[in-house]
Amino acid sequence: MRILIVEDDTMLAEAIASALRQSAHVVTRAASGDEAERLLVPDAFDLVLLDLGLPRVDGFEVLRRMRERRVKVPVLVLTARDAPGDRVAGLDLGADDYLTKPFQLPELEARVRALIRRAHAIASSEIVHGPLKLDMAGRRLYCRGEPVELSARELAVVELFMLREGRVVTKQQIADHLYGWEEGSSSNTIEVFVYRLRRKLEPSGVDIRTVRGMGYLIDRPAA
Ligand code: CA
């Protein structure tokens, strides 16, 4: 998933970014409120981690303005201020969850997974698609109980397809997911990538279907 980290503490931002990248997320960082505002256009991110104490424009203001502009991305507020008043204000302004510093990275990662699942209205950390089962927490894909060997990038794209089953995923959306992993994800690169992935999923009988001129999709499994 594409995650924006808005945090002016460079060391903390780097630690979070590196943990999330290890889980195959595509991470962008902003070190101030105004920088975050420039990046926060509709559909740019799947999740925002937002610090409240930021230079120039603070986190509350960033949150208030993005909700005003109808940027609906889920927001996890990170803050050292543990006053209950701040928590309530953040939630009232449209934050989806709250984490008080200092926190442990595994807790942050668990909350990130929960918010992504909630955003996709999925009740558990597993997505089942016919014989395939994706363990989002453990970052593994299984076919009839047997692990499927996939790279982190391939797994991220399988996750994208499974979260949007029955809906078209455009090449651009795939490129956005691969951005940061591979320089210049050209249209051709994506085709080769999807071709390889399709081959790996072949034994499961699940097909990544090409929708001409639009992109790819995996069909909802037959009932
Ligand atoms: Ca701060």
Coordinates of C-alpha atoms and ligand atoms in Angstrom, one line a residue:
M1 CA 0.0 0.0 0.0
R2 CA 1.1 3.6 -0.5
I3 CA 1.8 5.2 2.8
L4 CA 2.6 8.8 3.6
I5 CA 4.6 9.5 6.8
V6 CA 4.3 13.1 8.0
E7 CA 6.8 13.4 10.8
D8 CA 9.5 16.0 11.4
D9 CA 11.6 13.8 13.6
T10 CA 14.0 12.4 10.9
M11 CA 15.2 9.4 12.9
L12 CA 11.7 8.3 13.8
A13 CA 10.4 8.8 10.3
E14 CA 13.3 6.8 8.9
A15 CA 12.7 3.9 11.4
I16 CA 9.0 3.8 10.5
A17 CA 9.7 4.1 6.8
S18 CA 12.2 1.2 6.9
A19 CA 9.8 -1.1 8.8
L20 CA 6.9 -0.4 6.4
R21 CA 9.1 -0.9 3.4
Q22 CA 10.1 -4.3 4.7
S23 CA 6.4 -5.1 4.7
A24 CA 6.5 -4.2 1.0
H25 CA 4.6 -0.9 1.4
V26 CA 5.6 2.1 -0.8
V27 CA 6.5 4.9 1.6
T28 CA 6.7 8.7 1.0
R29 CA 7.9 11.1 3.7
A30 CA 7.0 14.7 4.5
A31 CA 8.8 16.6 7.2
S32 CA 6.3 19.5 7.6
G33 CA 2.6 20.2 7.4
D34 CA 2.8 22.3 4.2
E35 CA 4.9 19.6 2.5
A36 CA 2.2 17.1 3.5
E37 CA -0.6 19.3 2.1
R38 CA 1.1 19.5 -1.3
L39 CA 1.3 15.7 -1.4
L40 CA -2.2 15.0 -0.1
V41 CA -4.3 15.0 -3.3
P42 CA -7.2 12.5 -3.6
D43 CA -6.2 8.9 -4.2
A44 CA -2.5 9.6 -3.8
F45 CA -2.1 7.3 -0.7
D46 CA -3.8 4.4 1.0
L47 CA -2.9 5.5 4.5
V48 CA -1.4 8.6 6.2
L49 CA 0.7 8.5 9.4
L50 CA 0.4 12.0 10.8
D51 CA 2.4 13.6 13.6
L52 CA 0.6 16.4 15.4
G53 CA 3.6 18.6 16.4
L54 CA 4.9 19.8 13.0
P55 CA 6.7 22.9 11.9
R56 CA 4.6 25.7 10.3
V57 CA 1.2 23.9 9.7
D58 CA 0.5 21.5 12.6
G59 CA -1.0 18.0 12.2
F60 CA -4.5 19.1 13.4
E61 CA -4.6 21.8 10.7
V62 CA -3.3 19.3 8.0
L63 CA -6.1 16.9 9.0
R64 CA -8.8 19.5 9.1
R65 CA -7.9 20.9 5.7
M66 CA -7.6 17.5 4.0
R67 CA -11.0 16.4 5.3
E68 CA -12.4 19.8 4.1
R69 CA -10.9 19.0 0.7
R70 CA -12.6 15.6 0.9
V71 CA -9.3 13.7 0.8
K72 CA -10.7 10.5 2.4
V73 CA -7.6 8.5 3.0
P74 CA -7.4 6.8 6.5
V75 CA -5.2 8.7 8.9
L76 CA -3.3 7.3 11.9
V77 CA -2.3 10.1 14.2
L78 CA 1.1 9.8 15.9
T79 CA 1.8 12.1 18.7
A80 CA 3.8 12.7 21.9
R81 CA 0.9 14.7 23.3
D82 CA -1.0 12.1 25.2
A83 CA -3.6 14.6 26.6
P84 CA -7.1 13.0 26.1
G85 CA -8.2 16.4 24.7
D86 CA -5.8 16.0 21.8
R87 CA -7.0 12.5 21.1
V88 CA -10.6 13.6 21.0
A89 CA -9.9 16.6 18.8
G90 CA -7.9 14.4 16.4
L91 CA -10.7 11.9 16.1
D92 CA -13.3 14.6 15.8
L93 CA -11.3 16.1 12.9
G94 CA -11.5 12.7 11.1
A95 CA -8.5 10.7 12.3
D96 CA -9.1 7.0 12.1
D97 CA -6.8 5.9 14.9
Y98 CA -4.4 7.3 17.4
L99 CA -1.0 6.1 18.6
T100 CA 0.9 7.9 21.4
K101 CA 4.7 8.1 21.3
P102 CA 6.8 6.4 22.3
F103 CA 5.4 3.2 20.6
Q104 CA 6.8 -0.1 19.5
L105 CA 7.1 -0.6 15.7
P106 CA 5.2 -3.9 15.8
E107 CA 2.3 -2.1 17.4
L108 CA 2.4 0.6 14.7
E109 CA 2.5 -2.1 12.0
A110 CA -0.5 -3.9 13.5
R111 CA -2.5 -0.7 13.5
V112 CA -1.4 0.0 9.9
R113 CA -2.7 -3.5 8.9
A114 CA -5.9 -2.9 10.8
L115 CA -6.6 0.4 9.1
I116 CA -5.8 -1.0 5.6
R117 CA -8.2 -3.9 6.3
R118 CA -10.9 -1.5 7.6
A119 CA -10.4 0.7 4.5
H120 CA -11.0 -2.3 2.4
A121 CA -13.8 -3.6 4.6
I122 CA -12.1 -6.9 5.3
A123 CA -12.6 -8.3 8.7
S124 CA -9.5 -10.4 9.2
S125 CA -5.9 -10.3 8.2
E126 CA -6.4 -13.1 5.7
I127 CA -7.9 -12.7 2.2
V128 CA -9.1 -15.9 0.7
H129 CA -9.6 -16.2 -3.1
G130 CA -10.5 -19.7 -4.3
P131 CA -7.5 -21.9 -3.4
L132 CA -5.4 -18.9 -2.6
K133 CA -5.0 -17.5 0.9
L134 CA -3.0 -14.3 1.5
D135 CA -1.7 -13.8 5.1
M136 CA -1.4 -10.0 5.2
A137 CA 0.3 -10.0 8.6
G138 CA 2.7 -12.8 7.9
R139 CA 3.3 -11.6 4.3
R140 CA 2.9 -15.0 2.7
L141 CA 0.6 -16.4 0.0
Y142 CA -0.6 -20.0 0.2
C143 CA -2.1 -22.1 -2.4
R144 CA -4.2 -25.0 -0.9
G145 CA -2.1 -24.6 2.2
E146 CA 1.3 -24.7 0.5
P147 CA 3.4 -21.5 0.5
V148 CA 3.8 -19.9 -3.0
E149 CA 7.3 -18.4 -3.6
L150 CA 6.9 -14.8 -4.4
S151 CA 9.2 -11.7 -4.1
A152 CA 8.0 -8.9 -1.8
R153 CA 7.0 -6.9 -4.9
E154 CA 5.0 -9.7 -6.4
L155 CA 3.3 -10.2 -3.1
A156 CA 2.4 -6.5 -2.9
V157 CA 0.8 -6.7 -6.4
V158 CA -1.0 -10.0 -5.5
E159 CA -2.4 -8.2 -2.5
L160 CA -3.5 -5.3 -4.7
F161 CA -5.4 -7.7 -7.0
M162 CA -6.9 -9.6 -4.1
L163 CA -8.1 -6.5 -2.3
R164 CA -9.8 -5.4 -5.5
E165 CA -11.0 -8.7 -6.8
G166 CA -13.5 -8.3 -9.6
R167 CA -12.3 -4.8 -10.3
V168 CA -9.8 -3.6 -12.8
V169 CA -6.3 -2.6 -11.6
T170 CA -4.6 -0.3 -14.0
K171 CA -1.0 -0.4 -15.0
Q172 CA -0.6 2.9 -13.4
Q173 CA -1.8 1.5 -10.1
I174 CA 0.6 -1.3 -10.3
A175 CA 3.4 1.1 -11.2
D176 CA 2.5 3.2 -8.2
H177 CA 2.9 0.0 -6.0
L178 CA 6.3 -0.8 -7.6
Y179 CA 7.5 2.8 -7.5
G180 CA 10.5 3.0 -5.2
W181 CA 11.3 -0.6 -5.9
E182 CA 12.3 -0.4 -9.5
E183 CA 13.4 2.6 -11.5
G184 CA 11.2 3.5 -14.5
S185 CA 8.3 1.0 -14.3
S186 CA 7.4 1.4 -17.9
S187 CA 4.2 -0.1 -19.4
N188 CA 6.4 -2.9 -20.8
T189 CA 8.0 -3.6 -17.4
I190 CA 4.6 -4.0 -15.9
E191 CA 3.5 -6.4 -18.7
V192 CA 6.6 -8.6 -18.0
F193 CA 6.0 -8.4 -14.3
V194 CA 2.4 -9.4 -14.6
Y195 CA 3.3 -12.2 -17.0
R196 CA 5.7 -13.7 -14.5
L197 CA 3.2 -13.4 -11.7
R198 CA 0.5 -15.0 -13.8
R199 CA 2.9 -18.0 -14.4
K200 CA 3.5 -18.3 -10.6
L201 CA -0.2 -18.3 -9.9
E202 CA -1.0 -20.8 -12.7
P203 CA -1.0 -23.9 -10.5
S204 CA -3.8 -22.4 -8.4
G205 CA -6.0 -21.9 -11.5
V206 CA -6.4 -18.2 -10.5
D207 CA -5.9 -16.1 -13.6
I208 CA -4.8 -12.5 -13.9
R209 CA -7.0 -11.4 -16.7
T210 CA -6.0 -8.7 -19.2
V211 CA -8.7 -6.1 -19.7
R212 CA -7.7 -4.6 -23.0
G213 CA -6.9 -0.9 -22.8
M214 CA -7.7 -0.8 -19.1
G215 CA -5.5 -3.1 -17.0
Y216 CA -5.8 -6.4 -15.2
L217 CA -8.1 -8.1 -12.8
I218 CA -8.7 -11.3 -11.0
D219 CA -12.3 -12.4 -11.2
R220 CA -14.4 -13.1 -8.1
P221 CA -14.2 -16.9 -7.6
A222 CA -17.2 -18.8 -8.9
A223 CA -19.6 -19.6 -6.0
Ligands
CA1 CA 6.9 16.4 15.8

